[in-house]
Tab-separated table of C-alpha atoms in Angstrom:
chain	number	residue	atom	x	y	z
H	1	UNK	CA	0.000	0.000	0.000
H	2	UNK	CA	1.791	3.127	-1.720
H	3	UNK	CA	-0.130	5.668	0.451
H	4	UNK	CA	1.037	3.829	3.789
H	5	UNK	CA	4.690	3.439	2.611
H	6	UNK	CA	4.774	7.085	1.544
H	7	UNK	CA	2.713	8.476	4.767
H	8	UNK	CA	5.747	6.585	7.236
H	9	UNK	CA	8.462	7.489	5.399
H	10	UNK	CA	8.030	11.541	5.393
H	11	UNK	CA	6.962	11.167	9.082
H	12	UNK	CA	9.826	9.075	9.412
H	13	UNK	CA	12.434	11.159	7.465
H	14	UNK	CA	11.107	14.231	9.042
H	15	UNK	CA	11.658	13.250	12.328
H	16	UNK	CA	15.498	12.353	12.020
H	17	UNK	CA	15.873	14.692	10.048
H	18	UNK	CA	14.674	17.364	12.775
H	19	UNK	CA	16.698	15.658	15.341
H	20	UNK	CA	20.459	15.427	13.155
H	21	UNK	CA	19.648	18.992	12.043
H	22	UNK	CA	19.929	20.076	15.863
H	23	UNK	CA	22.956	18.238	16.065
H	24	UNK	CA	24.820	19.324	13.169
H	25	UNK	CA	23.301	21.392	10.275
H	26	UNK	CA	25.007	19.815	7.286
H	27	UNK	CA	24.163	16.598	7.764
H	28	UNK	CA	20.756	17.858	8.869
H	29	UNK	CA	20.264	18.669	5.350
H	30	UNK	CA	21.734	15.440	4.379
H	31	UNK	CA	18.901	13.271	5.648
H	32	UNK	CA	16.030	15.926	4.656
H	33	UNK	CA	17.778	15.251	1.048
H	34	UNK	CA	18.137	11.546	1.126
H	35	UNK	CA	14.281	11.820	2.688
H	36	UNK	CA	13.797	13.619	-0.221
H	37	UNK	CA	14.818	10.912	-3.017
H	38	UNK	CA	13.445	8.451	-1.285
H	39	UNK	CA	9.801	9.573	-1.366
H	40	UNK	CA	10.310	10.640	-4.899
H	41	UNK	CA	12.059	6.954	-5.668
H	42	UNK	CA	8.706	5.554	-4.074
H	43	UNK	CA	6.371	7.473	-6.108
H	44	UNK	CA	8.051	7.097	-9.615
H	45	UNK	CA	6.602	3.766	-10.366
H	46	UNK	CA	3.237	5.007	-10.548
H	47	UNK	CA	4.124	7.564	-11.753
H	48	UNK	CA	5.226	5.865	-14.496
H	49	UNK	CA	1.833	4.163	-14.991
H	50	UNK	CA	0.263	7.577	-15.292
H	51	UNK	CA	2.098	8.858	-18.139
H	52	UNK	CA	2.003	5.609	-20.001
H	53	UNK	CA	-1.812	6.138	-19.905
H	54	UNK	CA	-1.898	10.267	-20.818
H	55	UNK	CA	0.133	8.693	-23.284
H	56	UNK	CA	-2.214	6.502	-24.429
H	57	UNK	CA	-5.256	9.275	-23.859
H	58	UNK	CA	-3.191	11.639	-26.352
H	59	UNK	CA	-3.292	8.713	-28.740
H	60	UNK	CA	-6.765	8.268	-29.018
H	61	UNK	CA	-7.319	11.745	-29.146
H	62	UNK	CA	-4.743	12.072	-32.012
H	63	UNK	CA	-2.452	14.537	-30.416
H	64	UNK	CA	1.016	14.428	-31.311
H	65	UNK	CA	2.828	12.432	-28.968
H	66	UNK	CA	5.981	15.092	-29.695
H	67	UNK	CA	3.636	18.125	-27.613
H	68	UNK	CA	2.993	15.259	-24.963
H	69	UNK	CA	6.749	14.723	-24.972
H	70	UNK	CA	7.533	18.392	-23.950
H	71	UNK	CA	4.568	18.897	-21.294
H	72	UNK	CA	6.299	16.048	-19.693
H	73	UNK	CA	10.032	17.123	-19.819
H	74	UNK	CA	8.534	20.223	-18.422
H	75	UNK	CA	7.048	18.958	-15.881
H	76	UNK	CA	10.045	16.959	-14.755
H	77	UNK	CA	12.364	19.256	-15.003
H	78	UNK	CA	9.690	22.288	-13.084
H	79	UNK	CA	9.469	18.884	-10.349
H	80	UNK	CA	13.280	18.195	-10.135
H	81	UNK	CA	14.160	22.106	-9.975
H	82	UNK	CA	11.739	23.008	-7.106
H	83	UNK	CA	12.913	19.611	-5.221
H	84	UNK	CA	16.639	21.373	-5.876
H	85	UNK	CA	15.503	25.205	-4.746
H	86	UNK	CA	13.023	23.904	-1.158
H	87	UNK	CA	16.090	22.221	-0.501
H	88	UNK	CA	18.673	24.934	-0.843
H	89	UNK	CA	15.913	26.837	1.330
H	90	UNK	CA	15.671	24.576	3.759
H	91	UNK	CA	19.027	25.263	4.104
H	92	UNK	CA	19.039	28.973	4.030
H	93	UNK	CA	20.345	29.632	0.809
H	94	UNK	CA	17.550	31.342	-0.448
H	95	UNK	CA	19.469	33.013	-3.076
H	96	UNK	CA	20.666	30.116	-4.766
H	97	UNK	CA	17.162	28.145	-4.828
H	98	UNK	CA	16.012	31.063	-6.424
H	99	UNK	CA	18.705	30.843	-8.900
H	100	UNK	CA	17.729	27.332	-9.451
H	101	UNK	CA	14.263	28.057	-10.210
H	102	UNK	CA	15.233	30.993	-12.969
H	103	UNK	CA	17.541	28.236	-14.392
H	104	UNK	CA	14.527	25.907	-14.555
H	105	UNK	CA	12.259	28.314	-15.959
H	106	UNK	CA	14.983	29.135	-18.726
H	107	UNK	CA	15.641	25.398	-19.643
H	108	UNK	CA	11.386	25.360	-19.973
H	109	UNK	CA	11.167	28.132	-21.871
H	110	UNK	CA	14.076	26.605	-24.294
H	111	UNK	CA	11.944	23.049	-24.587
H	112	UNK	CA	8.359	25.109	-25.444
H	113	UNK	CA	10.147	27.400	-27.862
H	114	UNK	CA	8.944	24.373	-30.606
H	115	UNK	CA	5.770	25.191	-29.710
H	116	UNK	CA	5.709	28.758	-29.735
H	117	UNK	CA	6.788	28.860	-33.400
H	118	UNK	CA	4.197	26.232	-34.668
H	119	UNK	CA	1.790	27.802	-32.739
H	120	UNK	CA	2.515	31.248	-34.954
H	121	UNK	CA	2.691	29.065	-37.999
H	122	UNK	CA	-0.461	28.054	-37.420
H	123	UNK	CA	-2.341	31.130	-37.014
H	124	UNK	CA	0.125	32.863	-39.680
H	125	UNK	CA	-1.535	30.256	-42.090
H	126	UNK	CA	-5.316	30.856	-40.683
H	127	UNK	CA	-4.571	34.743	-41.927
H	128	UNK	CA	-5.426	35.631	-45.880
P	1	UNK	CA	16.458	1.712	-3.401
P	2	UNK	CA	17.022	0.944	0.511
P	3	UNK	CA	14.570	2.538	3.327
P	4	UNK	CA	18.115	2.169	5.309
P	5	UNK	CA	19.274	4.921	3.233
P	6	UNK	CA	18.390	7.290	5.335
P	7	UNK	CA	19.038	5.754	8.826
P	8	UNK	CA	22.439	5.133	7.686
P	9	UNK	CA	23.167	8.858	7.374
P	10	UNK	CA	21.327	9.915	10.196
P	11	UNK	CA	23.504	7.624	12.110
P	12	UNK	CA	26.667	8.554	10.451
P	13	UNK	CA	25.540	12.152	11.132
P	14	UNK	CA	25.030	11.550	15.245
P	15	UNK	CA	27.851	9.438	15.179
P	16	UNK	CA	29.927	12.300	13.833
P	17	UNK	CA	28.772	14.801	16.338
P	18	UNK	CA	29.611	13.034	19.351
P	19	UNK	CA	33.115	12.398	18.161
P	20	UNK	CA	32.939	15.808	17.488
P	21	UNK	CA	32.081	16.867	20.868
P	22	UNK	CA	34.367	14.369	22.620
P	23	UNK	CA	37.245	15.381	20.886
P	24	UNK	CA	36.542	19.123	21.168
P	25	UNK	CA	36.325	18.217	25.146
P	26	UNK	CA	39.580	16.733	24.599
P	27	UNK	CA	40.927	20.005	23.521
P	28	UNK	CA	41.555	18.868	20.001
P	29	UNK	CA	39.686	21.163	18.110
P	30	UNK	CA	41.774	20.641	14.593
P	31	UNK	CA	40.603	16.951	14.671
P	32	UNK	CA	37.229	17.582	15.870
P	33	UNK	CA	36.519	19.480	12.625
P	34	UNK	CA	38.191	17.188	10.040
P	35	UNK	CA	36.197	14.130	11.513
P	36	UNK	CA	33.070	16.564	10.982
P	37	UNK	CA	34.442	17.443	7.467
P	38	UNK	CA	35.574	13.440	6.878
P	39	UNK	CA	31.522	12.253	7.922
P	40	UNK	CA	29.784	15.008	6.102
P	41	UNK	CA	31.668	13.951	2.563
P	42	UNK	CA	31.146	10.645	3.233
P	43	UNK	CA	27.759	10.874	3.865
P	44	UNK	CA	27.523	13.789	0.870
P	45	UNK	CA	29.058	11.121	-2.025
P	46	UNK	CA	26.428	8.341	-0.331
P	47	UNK	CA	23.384	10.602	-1.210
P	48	UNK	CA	24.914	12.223	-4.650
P	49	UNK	CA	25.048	7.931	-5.471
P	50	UNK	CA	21.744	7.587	-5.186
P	51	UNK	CA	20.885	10.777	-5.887
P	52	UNK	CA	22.549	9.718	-9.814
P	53	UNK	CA	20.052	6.503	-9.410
P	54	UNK	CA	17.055	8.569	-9.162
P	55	UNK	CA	18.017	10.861	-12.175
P	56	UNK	CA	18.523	7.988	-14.249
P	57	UNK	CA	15.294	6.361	-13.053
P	58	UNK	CA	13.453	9.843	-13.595
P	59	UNK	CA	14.918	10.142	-17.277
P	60	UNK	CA	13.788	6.652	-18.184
P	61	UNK	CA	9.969	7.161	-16.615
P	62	UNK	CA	9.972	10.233	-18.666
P	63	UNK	CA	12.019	8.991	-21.421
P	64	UNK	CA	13.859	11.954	-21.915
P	65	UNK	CA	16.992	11.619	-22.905
């Protein structure tokens, strides 16, 4: 039971976490972090299952799987980025997880930029 | 993927702050520090390992690239 596993391991994490952090900051953040990948590691597999079936949902509605494609990376790399900045806050830093969350939003922007210009093809072709 | 993961540091991590504070006590505060600085990278290239599983898990669930 996913919900279970997932409910006693942030409770879990948490709690050593708060307890090293006292002790020593660094590796305070080092359990948070290895919390961190944990939960995520837990949660991929499903995870998995739900984008094989918006996969299959695009298909039957005949979208190209290519726009499906980018949503996705997007949305990995918007999850793996704000994993990256709440943990430089966590720390304090809240400089650099802001910097980390630009640098997402850049690396976003690059992967939609496809989009953007068939998107003006399109209408450019709707015009007379 | 190991639930002991994070046990393992957390003990590392407590085990590395008493030695800490026993050798500060002992007045050898140059030693205290590099057994801090000794646990915290060994703990650090732990996570970063599995830290490089989970990236290569997340880019094959994805299938990026």
């Amino acid at each position: 039971m996913e919900a279970l596993q997932l409910v006693m391991l942030g409770i879990t994490a948490t709690m050593l976490a708060l307890f090293v952090r006292e002790r020593n900051k660094e590796f305070g953040l080092l359990v948070s972090l290895a919390g961190g990948i944990l939960l995520i590691t837990l949660i991929l597999e499903p995870l998995g299952t739900v984008i094989m079936g918006l996969r299959g949902l695009a298909l039957r509605g005949q979208v190209s799987l290519a726009y499906i494609d980018i949503v996705l990376k997007a949305t990995a790399i918007a999850f793996l980025t704000e994993f990256a900045a709440q943990i430089c806050q966590d720390a304090g830093e809240g400089a650099l997880a802001k910097k980390v969350e630009a640098g997402g939003k850049v690396l976003i922007l690059l992967i939609a930029l496809p989009i953007f210009s068939s998107v003006l093809d399109g209408l450019l072709a709707l015009l007379p | 993927m190991n639930i002991e993961l994070i046990f393992q540091i957390a003990g590392i991590g407590i085990l590395t702050s008493i030695l800490h504070a026993l050798l500060k006590q002992a007045g050898k505060e140059e030693y205290a520090f590099i057994v801090t600085l000794a646990g915290v990278a060994i703990a650090f290239i732990m996570v970063i390992q599995v830290l490089s599983q989970l990236f290569n898990q997340v880019k094959s669930v994805f299938s990026l690239g």
